[in-house]
């Protein structure tokens, strides 16, 4: 079974801090994704990576950056955390074909105080 | 650009009954896949079922089946013999063959199964 592991289940940070959310997958998937999930808004794509060092902006990239130095690891960075970034963050991975489903991590519930 | 619409934010059903969750989408692509995902409370999102656009036969996975109407761009999920463990958020998603294969999600339907 594919395993997508997010480094923290719950995280509390302060306004202005630089925050790192880590995601690791163990199935050699080409594609990795970071989503933000808020009630009533569904999943909104922050960034997508289709290969090592390759990335595309999603729907809401402002205030975020990403890093993919190795195929299995995809990091989301909040450069200067703000209270409106308090949310659930989901990482996902998939093979690089359009017929492939995504595999999700457990999510990180991030609170910015 | 693709859009996916789930028009029912919340639904409820009695245990052992059947419930249908609706999903419509809009696309100009001819080849694509549609997915239903389930996210139980505080648990991981998992794939429930998927359907290829070129297949006329509706996909089925145990108690879960879809009604895929390509011309109407409709992709509903039917859950038969509902169980308490079916209580979850359900998301419909589209993944097309063009471009970068980025999936498009609906906003989700919260399903509660009552005992």
Coordinates of C-alpha atoms in Angstrom, one line a residue:
Chain A
X1 CA 0.0 0.0 0.0
X2 CA 1.1 3.5 -0.7
X3 CA 2.0 5.5 2.3
X4 CA 2.0 9.3 2.4
X5 CA 3.3 10.6 5.7
X6 CA 3.0 14.1 6.9
X7 CA 5.4 15.1 9.6
X8 CA 2.9 16.6 12.1
X9 CA -0.8 15.9 12.8
X10 CA -1.2 19.1 14.8
X11 CA 1.0 22.2 14.8
X12 CA 0.8 25.5 16.6
X13 CA 2.9 28.4 15.5
X14 CA 3.1 32.2 16.0
X15 CA 2.4 35.0 13.5
X16 CA 5.5 35.8 11.5
X17 CA 7.3 32.5 12.0
X18 CA 8.6 30.5 9.1
X19 CA 6.7 27.2 9.1
X20 CA 7.8 24.0 7.3
X21 CA 5.3 21.2 6.6
X22 CA 6.9 18.0 5.4
X23 CA 5.4 15.2 3.3
X24 CA 7.0 11.9 2.3
X25 CA 5.7 9.2 0.0
X26 CA 7.1 5.7 -0.4
X27 CA 5.8 4.7 -3.8
X28 CA 8.1 6.5 -6.3
X29 CA 5.2 8.7 -7.4
X30 CA 6.0 11.5 -9.9
X31 CA 3.3 13.8 -8.8
X32 CA 2.9 15.4 -5.4
X33 CA 0.4 18.0 -4.2
X34 CA -0.3 20.4 -1.3
X35 CA -3.9 21.3 -0.6
X36 CA -5.6 23.5 2.0
X37 CA -8.9 22.3 3.3
X38 CA -11.4 24.7 4.9
X39 CA -15.1 24.0 5.8
X40 CA -17.3 24.8 2.8
X41 CA -14.5 25.5 0.5
X42 CA -13.4 21.9 -0.2
X43 CA -9.8 21.3 -1.2
X44 CA -7.8 24.1 -2.7
X45 CA -4.6 23.4 -4.5
X46 CA -1.6 25.4 -3.2
X47 CA 1.2 23.8 -5.3
X48 CA 1.8 20.8 -7.5
X49 CA 5.0 19.1 -8.3
X50 CA 5.3 16.8 -11.3
X51 CA 9.0 15.9 -10.9
X52 CA 12.0 16.7 -8.7
X53 CA 12.7 20.4 -8.6
X54 CA 9.6 21.0 -10.8
X55 CA 6.6 22.8 -9.5
X56 CA 3.4 24.6 -10.6
X57 CA 1.4 27.2 -8.7
X58 CA -2.1 26.1 -7.8
X59 CA -5.2 28.2 -7.0
X60 CA -3.9 29.8 -3.8
X61 CA 0.0 30.0 -3.8
X62 CA 0.3 33.4 -2.2
X63 CA 2.2 33.3 1.1
X64 CA 3.5 29.8 0.4
X65 CA 6.5 28.2 -1.3
X66 CA 7.5 24.6 -1.9
X67 CA 10.6 22.5 -2.2
X68 CA 11.1 19.2 -3.9
X69 CA 14.8 18.2 -3.8
X70 CA 14.1 14.5 -3.7
X71 CA 11.4 12.5 -5.4
X72 CA 9.8 11.2 -2.2
X73 CA 9.7 14.5 -0.3
X74 CA 7.6 17.6 -0.9
X75 CA 7.8 20.4 1.6
X76 CA 5.4 23.3 2.0
X77 CA 6.8 26.5 3.5
X78 CA 4.9 29.4 5.0
X79 CA 7.4 32.2 4.7
X80 CA 5.8 34.4 7.3
X81 CA 2.9 32.7 8.9
X82 CA -0.3 34.7 9.3
X83 CA -3.5 33.9 11.2
X84 CA -5.5 33.5 7.9
X85 CA -3.3 30.5 7.2
X86 CA -4.8 28.6 10.1
X87 CA -6.2 25.5 8.3
X88 CA -6.0 21.8 7.6
X89 CA -3.2 21.0 5.1
X90 CA -3.3 17.8 3.1
X91 CA -0.5 16.3 1.1
X92 CA -1.1 13.9 -1.8
X93 CA 0.8 11.9 -4.3
X94 CA 0.1 10.0 -7.5
X95 CA 1.6 8.4 -10.5
X96 CA 2.0 10.7 -13.4
X97 CA -0.9 9.5 -15.5
X98 CA -4.4 11.1 -15.6
X99 CA -6.1 7.8 -14.8
X100 CA -4.3 7.4 -11.5
X101 CA -6.0 8.3 -8.2
X102 CA -4.3 10.4 -5.5
X103 CA -3.1 9.0 -2.2
X104 CA -3.4 11.3 0.7
X105 CA -1.6 11.8 4.0
X106 CA -3.4 12.2 7.4
X107 CA -3.3 16.0 7.2
X108 CA -1.7 18.6 9.4
X109 CA -4.0 20.9 11.4
X110 CA -2.0 24.1 11.6
X111 CA -3.0 26.9 14.0
X112 CA -1.3 30.3 13.7
X113 CA -1.7 32.4 16.9
Chain B
X1 CA -10.8 25.0 -17.2
X2 CA -12.8 22.2 -15.6
X3 CA -15.3 22.7 -12.8
X4 CA -16.9 20.1 -10.5
X5 CA -20.1 20.9 -8.6
X6 CA -21.5 19.0 -5.6
X7 CA -24.8 20.6 -5.0
X8 CA -25.6 18.9 -1.7
X9 CA -23.4 20.2 1.2
X10 CA -25.0 17.9 3.7
X11 CA -27.0 14.7 3.5
X12 CA -28.2 12.1 6.0
X13 CA -29.5 8.6 5.7
X14 CA -30.7 5.8 8.0
X15 CA -28.5 2.8 8.5
X16 CA -29.3 0.1 5.9
X17 CA -30.9 2.5 3.5
X18 CA -29.6 3.7 0.1
X19 CA -28.3 7.2 -0.6
X20 CA -27.2 9.0 -3.7
X21 CA -24.7 11.8 -3.8
X22 CA -24.7 14.1 -6.8
X23 CA -21.8 15.4 -8.8
X24 CA -21.8 17.4 -12.1
X25 CA -18.8 18.6 -14.0
X26 CA -18.0 20.7 -17.0
X27 CA -15.2 20.1 -19.4
X28 CA -14.3 20.3 -23.1
X29 CA -12.0 17.3 -22.9
X30 CA -13.0 14.0 -24.4
X31 CA -10.9 11.6 -22.3
X32 CA -10.8 11.9 -18.6
X33 CA -11.4 10.0 -15.3
X34 CA -13.8 10.7 -12.5
X35 CA -13.2 9.8 -8.9
X36 CA -15.1 9.7 -5.6
X37 CA -13.0 10.0 -2.4
X38 CA -14.1 9.5 1.1
X39 CA -12.8 11.4 4.2
X40 CA -14.0 10.0 7.5
X41 CA -13.9 12.3 10.5
X42 CA -10.3 12.9 11.5
X43 CA -9.1 10.2 9.2
X44 CA -7.3 9.9 5.9
X45 CA -9.0 10.6 2.5
X46 CA -9.2 7.4 0.5
X47 CA -10.4 6.5 -3.0
X48 CA -13.9 5.0 -3.2
X49 CA -14.4 4.4 -6.9
X50 CA -13.3 5.7 -10.3
X51 CA -14.8 5.8 -13.7
X52 CA -13.2 6.2 -17.2
X53 CA -15.1 8.5 -19.5
X54 CA -14.8 6.1 -22.4
X55 CA -16.4 3.2 -20.5
X56 CA -20.2 3.1 -20.7
X57 CA -20.5 0.6 -18.0
X58 CA -20.9 2.1 -14.6
X59 CA -18.2 1.3 -12.1
X60 CA -19.1 -0.7 -9.0
X61 CA -17.1 -1.5 -5.8
X62 CA -19.1 -3.6 -3.3
X63 CA -21.9 -1.3 -1.9
X64 CA -20.7 1.7 -3.9
X65 CA -21.7 2.3 -7.5
X66 CA -21.8 5.2 -9.8
X67 CA -24.4 6.5 -12.3
X68 CA -22.2 8.0 -15.0
X69 CA -24.1 10.1 -17.6
X70 CA -21.5 11.4 -20.0
X71 CA -23.8 13.6 -22.1
X72 CA -25.3 15.2 -19.0
X73 CA -21.8 15.4 -17.4
X74 CA -23.2 13.8 -14.3
X75 CA -21.4 11.4 -12.0
X76 CA -23.4 10.4 -8.9
X77 CA -22.4 8.0 -6.2
X78 CA -24.9 5.5 -4.8
X79 CA -24.2 3.9 -1.5
X80 CA -26.4 0.8 -0.8
X81 CA -27.0 -0.7 2.6
X82 CA -25.5 2.3 4.3
X83 CA -23.4 1.6 7.4
X84 CA -22.3 3.9 10.3
X85 CA -18.8 3.7 9.0
X86 CA -19.9 5.5 5.8
X87 CA -20.3 8.7 7.7
X88 CA -17.7 11.0 6.0
X89 CA -17.1 13.8 3.7
X90 CA -17.3 12.7 0.1
X91 CA -15.5 14.5 -2.7
X92 CA -16.0 14.1 -6.4
X93 CA -12.9 14.8 -8.6
X94 CA -12.1 15.1 -12.3
X95 CA -8.7 14.4 -13.9
X96 CA -8.4 15.1 -17.6
X97 CA -6.0 13.9 -20.2
X98 CA -4.9 17.4 -21.3
X99 CA -2.4 19.6 -19.7
X100 CA -0.6 18.8 -16.4
X101 CA -3.2 16.3 -15.1
X102 CA -4.0 18.4 -12.1
X103 CA -7.3 17.1 -10.5
X104 CA -10.3 19.3 -9.9
X105 CA -12.3 18.7 -6.8
X106 CA -15.9 19.5 -5.8
X107 CA -16.5 21.2 -2.5
X108 CA -17.7 18.0 -0.9
X109 CA -20.8 16.5 0.6
X110 CA -21.0 15.7 4.3
X111 CA -22.9 12.4 4.8
X112 CA -24.2 11.3 8.2
X113 CA -25.5 7.8 8.6
X114 CA -28.0 7.5 11.5
X115 CA -28.5 4.3 13.5

